[in-house]
Amino acid sequence: MRRATLKLKDLDCAHCADKIETAVNKIQGVKANVSFMTQKMSVEIADGEIEEVLKEIKKVVSKIEPDVTVSLS
């Protein structure tokens, strides 16, 4: 299990944070927890490359909130 913390720059909606968390948790092998207050997402990745999972997370976030930038914290 690999862990990472991602920064969600320009996340300005608590409801969107919840939607992002729900959508990212649907990615196979990923467990996510989004903190709207800190604008960070903690993720646990069961297997696979973090770079590939990060690309998938960015796609999901972009669909929900196009103005949010995702980066490793």
GROMACS .gro file of C-alpha atoms in nm:
model
   73
    1MET     CA    1   0.000   0.000   0.000
    2ARG     CA    2   0.140   0.336  -0.104
    3ARG     CA    3   0.028   0.663   0.046
    4ALA     CA    4   0.041   1.014  -0.096
    5THR     CA    5  -0.095   1.358  -0.016
    6LEU     CA    6  -0.223   1.569  -0.302
    7LYS     CA    7  -0.280   1.944  -0.303
    8LEU     CA    8  -0.613   2.058  -0.453
    9LYS     CA    9  -0.540   2.418  -0.551
   10ASP     CA   10  -0.845   2.645  -0.598
   11LEU     CA   11  -1.092   2.402  -0.441
   12ASP     CA   12  -1.361   2.646  -0.327
   13CYS     CA   13  -1.669   2.432  -0.271
   14ALA     CA   14  -1.723   2.184   0.013
   15HIS     CA   15  -1.988   2.000  -0.189
   16CYS     CA   16  -1.741   1.961  -0.476
   17ALA     CA   17  -1.481   1.826  -0.233
   18ASP     CA   18  -1.730   1.559  -0.129
   19LYS     CA   19  -1.810   1.476  -0.491
   20ILE     CA   20  -1.437   1.449  -0.570
   21GLU     CA   21  -1.378   1.217  -0.274
   22THR     CA   22  -1.668   0.992  -0.377
   23ALA     CA   23  -1.552   0.977  -0.740
   24VAL     CA   24  -1.186   0.908  -0.656
   25ASN     CA   25  -1.289   0.629  -0.418
   26LYS     CA   26  -1.452   0.458  -0.718
   27ILE     CA   27  -1.110   0.417  -0.883
   28GLN     CA   28  -1.007   0.056  -0.830
   29GLY     CA   29  -0.743   0.015  -0.560
   30VAL     CA   30  -0.766   0.376  -0.437
   31LYS     CA   31  -0.891   0.499  -0.099
   32ALA     CA   32  -0.918   0.878  -0.074
   33ASN     CA   33  -1.004   1.131   0.192
   34VAL     CA   34  -1.051   1.497   0.090
   35SER     CA   35  -1.017   1.781   0.340
   36PHE     CA   36  -1.190   2.092   0.211
   37MET     CA   37  -1.039   2.305   0.489
   38THR     CA   38  -0.678   2.219   0.402
   39GLN     CA   39  -0.745   2.168   0.029
   40LYS     CA   40  -0.565   1.834   0.044
   41MET     CA   41  -0.648   1.478  -0.051
   42SER     CA   42  -0.489   1.181   0.124
   43VAL     CA   43  -0.480   0.871  -0.094
   44GLU     CA   44  -0.386   0.511  -0.036
   45ILE     CA   45  -0.304   0.312  -0.347
   46ALA     CA   46  -0.328  -0.066  -0.325
   47ASP     CA   47  -0.114  -0.138  -0.629
   48GLY     CA   48   0.008   0.018  -0.949
   49GLU     CA   49   0.220   0.318  -1.026
   50ILE     CA   50   0.145   0.640  -0.843
   51GLU     CA   51   0.193   0.834  -1.167
   52GLU     CA   52  -0.079   0.635  -1.345
   53VAL     CA   53  -0.319   0.673  -1.053
   54LEU     CA   54  -0.240   1.045  -1.032
   55LYS     CA   55  -0.336   1.084  -1.401
   56GLU     CA   56  -0.668   0.909  -1.334
   57ILE     CA   57  -0.733   1.126  -1.026
   58LYS     CA   58  -0.663   1.441  -1.228
   59LYS     CA   59  -0.915   1.331  -1.493
   60VAL     CA   60  -1.182   1.270  -1.228
   61VAL     CA   61  -1.118   1.603  -1.054
   62SER     CA   62  -1.120   1.791  -1.386
   63LYS     CA   63  -1.464   1.652  -1.474
   64ILE     CA   64  -1.610   1.765  -1.142
   65GLU     CA   65  -1.422   2.091  -1.088
   66PRO     CA   66  -1.225   2.207  -1.396
   67ASP     CA   67  -1.055   2.497  -1.212
   68VAL     CA   68  -0.891   2.275  -0.948
   69THR     CA   69  -0.523   2.188  -0.997
   70VAL     CA   70  -0.401   1.857  -0.853
   71SER     CA   71  -0.035   1.815  -0.753
   72LEU     CA   72   0.174   1.609  -0.515
   73SER     CA   73   0.197   1.791  -0.186
   0.00000   0.00000   0.00000
